[in-house]
Coordinates of C-alpha atoms and ligand atoms in Angstrom, one line a residue:
M1 CA 112.7 81.2 94.7
E2 CA 116.4 82.0 93.9
L3 CA 119.0 82.0 96.6
I4 CA 121.7 84.5 96.0
G5 CA 125.2 84.6 97.7
R6 CA 127.1 87.3 95.7
R7 CA 126.4 91.0 95.9
T8 CA 127.0 91.6 92.3
D9 CA 124.2 88.8 91.4
W10 CA 121.8 90.5 93.8
R11 CA 122.4 93.6 92.3
S12 CA 122.0 92.1 88.6
V13 CA 118.9 90.3 89.5
L14 CA 117.2 93.2 90.9
E15 CA 118.4 95.6 88.3
A16 CA 117.0 93.2 85.5
R17 CA 113.6 93.3 87.3
R18 CA 113.7 97.1 87.2
Q19 CA 114.5 97.0 83.8
K20 CA 111.3 95.0 83.1
G21 CA 109.4 97.7 85.0
E22 CA 109.0 95.8 88.2
S23 CA 108.8 97.4 91.6
I24 CA 111.3 95.9 94.1
G25 CA 110.4 95.3 97.7
V26 CA 113.4 94.4 100.2
V27 CA 112.8 92.8 103.4
P28 CA 116.0 92.9 105.6
T29 CA 116.4 90.3 108.2
M30 CA 118.8 88.2 110.3
G31 CA 116.9 85.2 109.8
A32 CA 115.5 82.5 112.1
L33 CA 112.2 83.6 110.7
H34 CA 109.0 84.0 112.7
D35 CA 105.4 85.5 111.9
G36 CA 107.0 89.0 112.4
H37 CA 109.2 88.6 109.7
L38 CA 106.5 87.0 107.4
S39 CA 104.2 90.2 108.1
L40 CA 106.8 92.2 106.5
V41 CA 106.9 90.0 103.5
A42 CA 103.0 90.1 103.3
A43 CA 103.4 93.9 103.2
A44 CA 106.2 93.6 100.5
V45 CA 104.0 91.1 98.4
G46 CA 100.9 93.5 98.7
R47 CA 102.8 96.5 97.3
C48 CA 105.8 95.4 95.1
D49 CA 106.2 93.3 92.1
F50 CA 109.2 91.4 93.0
V51 CA 110.0 90.6 96.8
T52 CA 113.4 90.0 98.0
M53 CA 114.7 89.0 101.5
T54 CA 118.2 89.4 102.9
I55 CA 119.3 87.1 105.7
F56 CA 122.5 88.2 107.4
V57 CA 123.5 88.2 110.8
N58 CA 125.5 91.5 110.7
P59 CA 128.8 91.1 113.1
L60 CA 129.0 94.8 113.0
Q61 CA 126.0 95.4 115.1
F62 CA 126.8 93.0 117.8
G63 CA 128.8 94.0 120.9
E64 CA 129.8 90.9 122.6
A65 CA 131.2 88.1 120.5
S66 CA 129.2 85.5 122.7
D67 CA 125.7 87.3 121.6
L68 CA 126.7 87.2 118.0
E69 CA 127.7 83.4 118.3
A70 CA 124.5 82.5 120.1
Y71 CA 122.4 84.2 117.5
P72 CA 120.0 81.5 116.2
R73 CA 120.5 80.5 112.6
D74 CA 118.5 78.1 110.5
L75 CA 119.0 78.8 106.9
E76 CA 117.5 75.6 105.4
R77 CA 114.1 76.3 107.3
D78 CA 114.1 79.9 106.5
L79 CA 114.3 79.4 102.8
E80 CA 111.2 77.1 103.1
V81 CA 109.5 79.6 104.8
A82 CA 110.4 82.6 102.8
E83 CA 109.4 80.8 99.6
A84 CA 105.9 79.7 100.9
A85 CA 105.4 83.5 102.1
G86 CA 105.8 84.5 98.5
V87 CA 109.7 85.9 98.5
H88 CA 111.1 85.5 95.0
A89 CA 114.9 86.0 95.9
V90 CA 116.7 85.5 99.1
F91 CA 120.2 87.1 99.4
A92 CA 122.1 85.5 102.1
P93 CA 125.9 86.5 101.8
S94 CA 128.7 85.2 103.9
V95 CA 130.5 87.6 106.4
E96 CA 133.5 87.5 104.1
E97 CA 131.3 88.4 101.2
M98 CA 129.7 91.3 102.9
Y99 CA 133.0 92.7 104.4
P100 CA 135.7 91.3 102.2
A101 CA 138.4 93.2 104.1
G102 CA 137.0 92.6 107.6
K103 CA 135.2 95.8 109.2
P104 CA 134.9 98.6 106.6
S105 CA 137.1 101.7 107.0
T106 CA 133.9 103.6 106.1
V107 CA 131.1 103.2 108.4
V108 CA 127.9 105.3 108.9
A109 CA 127.4 107.2 111.7
P110 CA 123.7 107.7 112.5
G111 CA 123.8 110.8 114.8
P112 CA 122.0 111.8 118.1
L113 CA 118.9 109.3 117.6
A114 CA 121.3 106.4 117.9
A115 CA 122.8 107.7 121.3
R116 CA 119.7 107.2 123.5
L117 CA 117.7 104.2 124.6
E118 CA 119.3 101.1 122.7
G119 CA 122.4 103.0 122.2
T120 CA 123.2 103.8 125.8
S121 CA 123.5 99.9 126.5
R122 CA 124.8 98.8 123.0
P123 CA 127.1 101.9 122.0
S124 CA 128.1 100.7 118.4
H125 CA 124.9 98.8 117.6
F126 CA 123.2 101.4 115.5
E127 CA 126.6 102.2 113.6
G128 CA 126.5 98.5 112.5
V129 CA 122.9 98.7 111.7
A130 CA 123.3 101.8 109.8
T131 CA 126.5 100.5 107.8
V132 CA 124.9 97.3 106.9
V133 CA 121.6 99.0 105.9
T134 CA 123.5 101.5 103.4
K135 CA 125.3 98.9 101.9
L136 CA 122.1 96.7 101.3
F137 CA 120.4 99.6 100.1
G138 CA 123.3 100.5 97.7
L139 CA 123.2 96.9 96.2
A140 CA 119.4 96.9 96.0
G141 CA 118.9 100.4 94.5
A142 CA 115.4 102.1 94.0
S143 CA 113.1 100.0 95.9
S144 CA 110.9 100.0 98.9
A145 CA 112.0 98.4 102.2
F146 CA 110.2 97.0 104.9
F147 CA 111.2 97.3 108.5
G148 CA 109.1 96.2 111.8
E149 CA 108.1 98.5 114.5
K150 CA 109.3 96.1 116.8
D151 CA 112.7 97.8 116.4
F152 CA 111.2 101.1 116.9
Q153 CA 114.2 103.1 117.1
Q154 CA 116.0 101.1 114.3
L155 CA 113.0 102.2 112.0
A156 CA 113.5 105.9 113.1
I157 CA 117.2 105.7 112.4
V158 CA 116.8 104.2 109.1
R159 CA 114.1 106.7 107.9
Q160 CA 116.7 109.5 109.1
L161 CA 119.5 107.9 107.3
V162 CA 117.5 107.7 104.0
A163 CA 116.5 111.3 104.1
D164 CA 119.8 112.4 105.1
L165 CA 121.9 110.5 102.6
D166 CA 119.3 110.8 99.9
L167 CA 118.9 106.8 99.3
P168 CA 116.3 106.0 96.8
V169 CA 114.5 103.8 99.0
E170 CA 111.1 104.2 100.4
I171 CA 110.7 103.1 104.0
V172 CA 107.7 101.3 105.0
G173 CA 107.2 100.6 108.9
C174 CA 104.9 97.7 110.0
P175 CA 103.0 96.8 113.1
I176 CA 104.4 94.7 115.7
V177 CA 103.3 90.9 115.7
R178 CA 102.9 89.4 119.2
E179 CA 102.2 86.1 120.7
A180 CA 98.8 85.4 122.1
D181 CA 99.9 86.4 125.4
G182 CA 101.3 89.8 124.1
L183 CA 105.0 88.8 124.0
A184 CA 106.4 90.5 120.7
M185 CA 107.7 87.9 118.5
S186 CA 111.4 87.8 118.3
S187 CA 114.2 85.5 117.1
R188 CA 115.8 85.9 120.6
N189 CA 112.7 84.3 122.3
R190 CA 113.9 80.8 121.2
R191 CA 116.8 80.9 123.8
L192 CA 114.3 81.4 126.6
S193 CA 113.4 78.6 128.9
S194 CA 109.7 77.9 129.5
S195 CA 109.9 79.9 133.0
E196 CA 111.9 82.9 131.3
R197 CA 109.5 82.9 128.4
E198 CA 106.5 83.0 130.9
A199 CA 108.3 85.9 132.9
A200 CA 109.3 87.6 129.4
T201 CA 105.4 88.7 129.3
A202 CA 106.3 91.4 131.8
L203 CA 107.6 93.6 129.0
F204 CA 104.3 94.0 127.3
R205 CA 102.4 94.1 130.6
S206 CA 104.5 96.9 131.7
L207 CA 103.8 98.7 128.3
V208 CA 99.9 98.2 128.6
A209 CA 100.0 99.6 132.4
G210 CA 102.0 102.6 130.9
R211 CA 99.5 103.1 128.3
Q212 CA 96.7 103.1 130.6
A213 CA 98.4 105.6 132.9
V214 CA 98.7 107.8 129.8
E215 CA 95.2 107.3 128.8
S216 CA 94.0 108.3 132.3
G217 CA 95.8 111.8 132.2
C218 CA 98.9 110.8 134.0
S219 CA 102.4 112.7 133.5
A220 CA 105.1 111.0 131.3
G221 CA 107.1 110.4 134.5
E222 CA 104.2 108.7 136.4
A223 CA 103.6 106.5 133.1
E224 CA 107.4 105.5 133.4
Q225 CA 107.0 104.9 137.1
T226 CA 104.0 102.6 136.5
M227 CA 106.2 100.5 133.9
H228 CA 109.4 100.4 136.0
A229 CA 107.3 99.1 139.1
L230 CA 105.8 96.5 137.1
L231 CA 109.2 95.2 135.4
Q232 CA 111.1 95.5 138.9
G233 CA 108.3 93.2 140.4
A234 CA 108.3 90.8 137.9
P235 CA 110.5 87.5 138.3
R236 CA 113.6 86.9 136.2
I237 CA 113.5 90.2 134.8
E238 CA 116.4 92.7 134.8
P239 CA 114.9 96.0 133.8
D240 CA 117.2 98.2 131.6
Y241 CA 114.9 101.2 130.6
A242 CA 111.2 102.0 130.6
V243 CA 110.6 105.4 128.8
A244 CA 108.0 107.6 127.6
A245 CA 109.3 109.3 124.4
D246 CA 108.5 111.5 121.4
P247 CA 107.5 109.1 118.6
I248 CA 109.7 110.8 115.9
N249 CA 112.9 111.9 117.5
L250 CA 112.5 109.3 120.7
E251 CA 113.7 112.1 123.0
R252 CA 112.5 111.2 126.5
L253 CA 109.5 113.5 127.3
D254 CA 109.5 115.9 130.2
P255 CA 108.4 113.6 133.2
E256 CA 106.5 116.5 134.9
A257 CA 104.5 117.3 131.9
K258 CA 101.1 115.7 130.7
P259 CA 101.8 114.4 127.3
A260 CA 100.1 116.7 124.3
G261 CA 99.8 114.1 121.9
T262 CA 100.6 110.4 121.1
L263 CA 103.7 109.3 122.2
R264 CA 105.8 105.9 122.3
L265 CA 106.4 103.8 125.2
L266 CA 109.6 101.8 125.1
V267 CA 111.1 99.1 127.3
A268 CA 114.1 96.9 127.4
A269 CA 114.9 94.2 129.9
G270 CA 117.2 91.2 130.5
V271 CA 115.5 87.8 130.6
G272 CA 117.8 85.1 131.4
P273 CA 120.5 85.1 128.7
V274 CA 118.8 87.7 126.4
R275 CA 117.9 91.1 126.3
L276 CA 114.4 92.0 125.0
I277 CA 112.8 95.3 123.8
D278 CA 109.3 96.1 123.1
N279 CA 107.3 99.4 122.6
L280 CA 103.5 100.6 122.3
A281 CA 101.9 103.8 121.2
A282 CA 99.7 105.7 123.9
C283 CA 97.4 108.7 123.5
P284 CA 96.6 111.2 126.2
P285 CA 93.0 111.9 126.9
V286 CA 91.5 114.6 124.7
T287 CA 90.6 117.4 126.5
G288 CA 89.0 120.8 125.4
A289 CA 85.8 121.4 123.3
G290 CA 83.6 118.8 122.8
R291 CA 84.9 115.9 125.1
Q292 CA 84.1 115.5 128.6
I293 CA 86.7 113.7 130.6
P294 CA 85.3 111.8 133.6
Ligands
AMP1 P1 115.5 90.7 112.9 O1 115.6 89.8 111.9 O2 115.4 90.6 114.1 O3 116.6 91.8 112.6 O4 114.3 91.4 112.2 C1 114.3 91.8 110.7 C2 113.2 92.9 110.8 O5 111.7 92.2 111.2 C3 113.4 94.2 111.5 O6 112.6 95.0 110.6 C4 112.4 93.9 112.6 O7 111.9 95.0 113.3 C5 111.3 92.9 111.9 N1 110.6 92.3 113.1 C6 111.1 91.5 114.1 N2 110.1 91.0 115.0 C7 109.0 91.7 114.6 C8 107.7 91.4 115.2 N3 107.4 90.8 116.2 N4 106.8 92.2 114.3 C9 107.2 92.9 113.2 N5 108.1 93.2 112.8 C10 109.3 92.3 113.3

Protein backbone atom coordinates (compact mmCIF):
# COMPACT_ATOMS: atom_id res chain seq x y z
CA MET A 1 0.00 0.00 0.00
CA GLU A 2 1.28 3.41 -0.94
CA LEU A 3 1.28 6.38 1.49
CA ILE A 4 0.95 9.70 -0.35
CA GLY A 5 1.36 13.13 1.21
CA ARG A 6 1.42 15.46 -1.81
CA ARG A 7 -1.65 16.50 -3.76
CA THR A 8 0.14 16.30 -7.11
CA ASP A 9 1.39 12.77 -6.37
CA TRP A 10 -2.08 11.55 -5.44
CA ARG A 11 -3.53 13.05 -8.63
CA SER A 12 -0.82 11.37 -10.77
CA VAL A 13 -1.21 7.95 -9.11
CA LEU A 14 -4.98 7.96 -9.71
CA GLU A 15 -4.63 9.32 -13.26
CA ALA A 16 -2.14 6.53 -14.12
CA ARG A 17 -4.61 3.93 -12.85
CA ARG A 18 -7.44 5.42 -14.90
CA GLN A 19 -5.18 5.37 -17.98
CA LYS A 20 -4.84 1.63 -17.46
CA GLY A 21 -8.62 1.35 -17.52
CA GLU A 22 -9.03 0.85 -13.77
CA SER A 23 -11.98 2.26 -11.85
CA ILE A 24 -11.15 4.35 -8.77
CA GLY A 25 -12.88 4.14 -5.38
CA VAL A 26 -12.30 6.97 -2.89
CA VAL A 27 -13.03 6.61 0.84
CA PRO A 28 -12.69 9.99 2.58
CA THR A 29 -12.08 9.80 6.37
CA MET A 30 -10.59 11.72 9.25
CA GLY A 31 -8.76 8.61 10.47
CA ALA A 32 -8.91 6.88 13.87
CA LEU A 33 -10.35 4.04 11.84
CA HIS A 34 -13.03 1.65 13.07
CA ASP A 35 -15.29 -0.96 11.48
CA GLY A 36 -17.63 1.76 10.15
CA HIS A 37 -14.81 3.12 7.99
CA LEU A 38 -13.82 -0.40 6.98
CA SER A 39 -17.35 -1.13 5.76
CA LEU A 40 -16.85 1.72 3.27
CA VAL A 41 -13.55 0.18 2.20
CA ALA A 42 -15.25 -3.20 1.74
CA ALA A 43 -17.92 -1.58 -0.45
CA ALA A 44 -15.21 0.18 -2.48
CA VAL A 45 -13.14 -3.00 -2.86
CA GLY A 46 -16.29 -4.79 -4.09
CA ARG A 47 -16.98 -2.19 -6.80
CA CYS A 48 -13.68 -0.61 -7.82
CA ASP A 49 -10.32 -1.80 -9.16
CA PHE A 50 -8.21 0.69 -7.19
CA VAL A 51 -9.21 1.86 -3.72
CA THR A 52 -7.75 4.97 -2.13
CA MET A 53 -8.55 6.24 1.34
CA THR A 54 -7.99 9.81 2.44
CA ILE A 55 -7.09 10.56 6.04
CA PHE A 56 -7.29 14.26 6.84
CA VAL A 57 -8.61 15.99 9.95
CA ASN A 58 -9.98 19.03 8.20
CA PRO A 59 -9.67 22.17 10.34
CA LEU A 60 -12.23 24.04 8.21
CA GLN A 61 -15.08 21.85 9.47
CA PHE A 62 -14.35 22.27 13.18
CA GLY A 63 -15.92 25.11 15.12
CA GLU A 64 -13.93 25.08 18.34
CA ALA A 65 -10.14 24.73 18.33
CA SER A 66 -10.40 22.46 21.38
CA ASP A 67 -12.57 19.97 19.47
CA LEU A 68 -10.05 19.94 16.60
CA GLU A 69 -7.15 19.38 19.01
CA ALA A 70 -8.94 16.61 20.89
CA TYR A 71 -9.89 14.73 17.72
CA PRO A 72 -8.23 11.27 17.94
CA ARG A 73 -5.30 10.68 15.59
CA ASP A 74 -3.42 7.41 15.08
CA LEU A 75 -1.89 7.34 11.59
CA GLU A 76 0.42 4.40 12.17
CA ARG A 77 -2.37 2.07 13.27
CA ASP A 78 -4.69 3.46 10.57
CA LEU A 79 -2.19 2.52 7.86
CA GLU A 80 -1.95 -1.06 9.10
CA VAL A 81 -5.73 -1.39 9.31
CA ALA A 82 -6.27 0.19 5.89
CA GLU A 83 -3.72 -2.09 4.23
CA ALA A 84 -5.24 -5.20 5.82
CA ALA A 85 -8.68 -4.09 4.56
CA GLY A 86 -7.47 -3.90 0.95
CA VAL A 87 -6.75 -0.18 0.46
CA HIS A 88 -4.19 0.37 -2.30
CA ALA A 89 -3.15 3.95 -1.50
CA VAL A 90 -3.71 6.30 1.43
CA PHE A 91 -3.63 10.04 0.84
CA ALA A 92 -2.79 11.67 4.17
CA PRO A 93 -1.76 15.28 3.50
CA SER A 94 -0.69 17.81 6.14
CA VAL A 95 -2.87 20.86 6.78
CA GLU A 96 -0.22 23.02 5.02
CA GLU A 97 -0.34 20.74 1.98
CA MET A 98 -4.14 21.01 1.71
CA TYR A 99 -4.34 24.71 2.59
CA PRO A 100 -0.95 26.27 1.69
CA ALA A 101 -2.29 29.81 2.09
CA GLY A 102 -4.37 29.09 5.21
CA LYS A 103 -8.14 29.13 4.85
CA PRO A 104 -8.81 29.27 1.10
CA SER A 105 -10.41 32.43 -0.23
CA THR A 106 -12.80 30.32 -2.31
CA VAL A 107 -15.07 28.12 -0.25
CA VAL A 108 -18.12 26.04 -1.16
CA ALA A 109 -21.45 27.14 0.34
CA PRO A 110 -23.73 24.09 0.47
CA GLY A 111 -27.13 25.87 0.59
CA PRO A 112 -30.27 25.32 2.69
CA LEU A 113 -29.63 21.62 3.38
CA ALA A 114 -26.66 22.69 5.46
CA ALA A 115 -28.56 25.23 7.54
CA ARG A 116 -30.77 22.75 9.41
CA LEU A 117 -30.05 20.06 12.06
CA GLU A 118 -26.23 19.94 12.46
CA GLY A 119 -25.97 23.34 10.77
CA THR A 120 -27.87 24.99 13.64
CA SER A 121 -25.33 23.92 16.24
CA ARG A 122 -22.27 23.98 13.95
CA PRO A 123 -22.75 26.99 11.64
CA SER A 124 -19.72 26.68 9.31
CA HIS A 125 -19.29 22.92 9.61
CA PHE A 126 -20.80 21.94 6.26
CA GLU A 127 -19.05 24.75 4.40
CA GLY A 128 -15.80 23.18 5.64
CA VAL A 129 -16.96 19.70 4.62
CA ALA A 130 -18.14 20.85 1.17
CA THR A 131 -14.88 22.72 0.56
CA VAL A 132 -12.59 19.82 1.44
CA VAL A 133 -14.75 17.28 -0.43
CA THR A 134 -14.68 19.49 -3.54
CA LYS A 135 -10.88 19.72 -3.29
CA LEU A 136 -10.53 15.95 -2.82
CA PHE A 137 -12.83 15.26 -5.77
CA GLY A 138 -10.91 17.81 -7.88
CA LEU A 139 -7.70 15.90 -7.17
CA ALA A 140 -9.20 12.41 -7.49
CA GLY A 141 -11.04 13.00 -10.79
CA ALA A 142 -13.56 10.52 -12.20
CA SER A 143 -14.27 8.00 -9.47
CA SER A 144 -16.80 6.56 -7.04
CA ALA A 145 -16.75 7.93 -3.49
CA PHE A 146 -18.07 6.07 -0.47
CA PHE A 147 -19.78 7.82 2.44
CA GLY A 148 -21.55 6.46 5.53
CA GLU A 149 -25.21 7.04 6.38
CA LYS A 150 -23.89 7.61 9.91
CA ASP A 151 -23.44 11.23 8.76
CA PHE A 152 -26.77 11.28 6.97
CA GLN A 153 -26.93 15.04 6.47
CA GLN A 154 -23.36 15.12 5.18
CA LEU A 155 -24.22 12.38 2.66
CA ALA A 156 -27.24 14.37 1.43
CA ILE A 157 -25.11 17.52 1.12
CA VAL A 158 -22.36 15.71 -0.81
CA ARG A 159 -24.93 14.24 -3.21
CA GLN A 160 -26.34 17.74 -3.78
CA LEU A 161 -22.85 19.22 -4.22
CA VAL A 162 -21.88 16.67 -6.88
CA ALA A 163 -25.16 17.20 -8.75
CA ASP A 164 -25.01 21.02 -8.55
CA LEU A 165 -21.35 21.31 -9.61
CA ASP A 166 -21.33 18.45 -12.18
CA LEU A 167 -18.44 16.69 -10.48
CA PRO A 168 -17.51 13.39 -12.20
CA VAL A 169 -17.96 11.37 -9.01
CA GLU A 170 -20.54 8.70 -8.24
CA ILE A 171 -21.61 8.88 -4.58
CA VAL A 172 -22.26 5.57 -2.85
CA GLY A 173 -24.02 5.65 0.53
CA CYS A 174 -23.29 2.81 2.98
CA PRO A 175 -25.34 1.66 6.02
CA ILE A 176 -24.41 2.51 9.61
CA VAL A 177 -22.20 0.01 11.44
CA ARG A 178 -23.11 -0.33 15.13
CA GLU A 179 -21.62 -1.81 18.28
CA ALA A 180 -23.45 -4.86 19.72
CA ASP A 181 -25.54 -2.59 21.99
CA GLY A 182 -26.62 -0.36 19.11
CA LEU A 183 -24.23 2.58 19.55
CA ALA A 184 -23.18 3.83 16.11
CA MET A 185 -19.42 3.42 15.69
CA SER A 186 -17.60 6.75 15.74
CA SER A 187 -14.01 7.87 16.25
CA ARG A 188 -15.39 10.20 18.94
CA ASN A 189 -16.57 7.22 21.04
CA ARG A 190 -12.92 6.77 22.05
CA ARG A 191 -13.20 9.87 24.20
CA LEU A 192 -16.06 8.51 26.34
CA SER A 193 -15.48 7.21 29.88
CA SER A 194 -17.03 3.81 30.61
CA SER A 195 -20.10 5.36 32.24
CA GLU A 196 -20.50 7.82 29.34
CA ARG A 197 -20.05 4.97 26.88
CA GLU A 198 -22.91 3.13 28.57
CA ALA A 199 -25.07 6.28 28.64
CA ALA A 200 -24.42 6.88 24.92
CA THR A 201 -26.69 3.96 23.98
CA ALA A 202 -29.60 6.33 24.72
CA LEU A 203 -29.23 7.80 21.22
CA PHE A 204 -29.95 4.50 19.49
CA ARG A 205 -32.62 3.56 22.03
CA SER A 206 -34.40 6.86 21.36
CA LEU A 207 -34.32 6.18 17.61
CA VAL A 208 -35.73 2.69 18.07
CA ALA A 209 -38.52 4.10 20.27
CA GLY A 210 -39.21 6.76 17.63
CA ARG A 211 -39.31 4.13 14.91
CA GLN A 212 -41.79 2.07 16.93
CA ALA A 213 -43.97 5.15 17.30
CA VAL A 214 -43.89 5.73 13.52
CA GLU A 215 -44.57 2.06 12.80
CA SER A 216 -47.57 2.08 15.09
CA GLY A 217 -49.12 5.00 13.23
CA CYS A 218 -48.15 8.00 15.39
CA SER A 219 -47.72 11.48 13.93
CA ALA A 220 -44.23 12.84 13.20
CA GLY A 221 -44.52 15.10 16.27
CA GLU A 222 -45.44 12.19 18.53
CA ALA A 223 -42.42 10.24 17.30
CA GLU A 224 -40.22 13.28 18.06
CA GLN A 225 -41.70 13.57 21.56
CA THR A 226 -41.01 9.89 22.18
CA MET A 227 -37.35 10.36 21.21
CA HIS A 228 -37.03 13.59 23.26
CA ALA A 229 -38.55 11.95 26.34
CA LEU A 230 -36.11 9.06 26.18
CA LEU A 231 -33.08 11.35 25.71
CA GLN A 232 -34.20 13.75 28.43
CA GLY A 233 -34.70 10.92 30.92
CA ALA A 234 -31.29 9.37 30.22
CA PRO A 235 -28.36 10.07 32.57
CA ARG A 236 -25.34 12.05 31.27
CA ILE A 237 -27.17 13.00 28.06
CA GLU A 238 -27.62 16.61 26.93
CA PRO A 239 -30.15 16.35 24.10
CA ASP A 240 -29.67 18.70 21.15
CA TYR A 241 -32.27 17.64 18.58
CA ALA A 242 -34.57 14.70 17.87
CA VAL A 243 -36.31 15.21 14.54
CA ALA A 244 -38.50 13.30 12.07
CA ALA A 245 -37.42 14.49 8.62
CA ASP A 246 -37.89 13.99 4.90
CA PRO A 247 -35.11 11.54 3.89
CA ILE A 248 -34.04 13.56 0.84
CA ASN A 249 -34.12 17.24 1.80
CA LEU A 250 -34.06 16.63 5.58
CA GLU A 251 -36.84 19.15 6.17
CA ARG A 252 -38.68 18.54 9.41
CA LEU A 253 -42.04 16.87 8.75
CA ASP A 254 -45.29 18.51 9.80
CA PRO A 255 -45.53 17.40 13.46
CA GLU A 256 -49.34 17.12 13.28
CA ALA A 257 -49.39 14.92 10.18
CA LYS A 258 -49.08 11.15 10.00
CA PRO A 259 -46.09 10.50 7.72
CA ALA A 260 -47.01 9.19 4.26
CA GLY A 261 -43.79 7.28 3.44
CA THR A 262 -40.37 6.30 4.74
CA LEU A 263 -38.81 9.06 6.80
CA ARG A 264 -35.56 9.60 8.65
CA LEU A 265 -35.27 10.05 12.39
CA LEU A 266 -32.19 12.00 13.42
CA VAL A 267 -30.81 12.74 16.89
CA ALA A 268 -27.85 14.64 18.34
CA ALA A 269 -26.79 14.86 21.97
CA GLY A 270 -23.85 15.79 24.14
CA VAL A 271 -22.38 12.91 26.14
CA GLY A 272 -19.58 14.00 28.46
CA PRO A 273 -16.93 15.76 26.33
CA VAL A 274 -18.35 14.80 22.94
CA ARG A 275 -21.33 15.45 20.75
CA LEU A 276 -22.77 12.34 19.11
CA ILE A 277 -25.20 11.96 16.21
CA ASP A 278 -27.22 9.03 14.95
CA ASN A 279 -30.17 8.31 12.65
CA LEU A 280 -32.56 5.58 11.56
CA ALA A 281 -35.12 5.02 8.79
CA ALA A 282 -38.75 4.53 9.85
CA CYS A 283 -41.75 3.38 7.82
CA PRO A 284 -45.33 4.23 8.77
CA PRO A 285 -47.85 1.37 8.59
CA VAL A 286 -49.22 0.69 5.11
CA THR A 287 -52.90 1.55 4.89
CA GLY A 288 -55.44 0.96 2.14
CA ALA A 289 -56.38 -1.99 -0.05
CA GLY A 290 -54.91 -5.35 0.80
CA ARG A 291 -53.51 -4.48 4.23
CA GLN A 292 -55.38 -4.64 7.53
CA ILE A 293 -53.96 -2.49 10.29
CA PRO A 294 -54.87 -4.03 13.65
P1 LIG B 1 -15.16 10.36 9.69
O1 LIG B 1 -13.77 9.78 9.75
O2 LIG B 1 -15.88 10.30 10.99
O3 LIG B 1 -15.21 11.71 9.01
O4 LIG B 1 -15.98 9.39 8.74
C1 LIG B 1 -15.54 9.06 7.46
C2 LIG B 1 -16.63 8.33 6.73
O5 LIG B 1 -16.97 7.15 7.46
C3 LIG B 1 -17.92 9.14 6.62
O6 LIG B 1 -18.50 8.93 5.33
C4 LIG B 1 -18.78 8.57 7.70
O7 LIG B 1 -20.17 8.71 7.47
C5 LIG B 1 -18.36 7.12 7.67
N1 LIG B 1 -18.67 6.48 8.94
C6 LIG B 1 -18.29 6.89 10.18
N2 LIG B 1 -18.83 6.10 11.12
C7 LIG B 1 -19.56 5.16 10.47
C8 LIG B 1 -20.38 4.06 10.89
N3 LIG B 1 -20.55 3.76 12.17
N4 LIG B 1 -20.99 3.32 9.93
C9 LIG B 1 -20.84 3.62 8.61
N5 LIG B 1 -20.08 4.66 8.15
C10 LIG B 1 -19.46 5.41 9.07
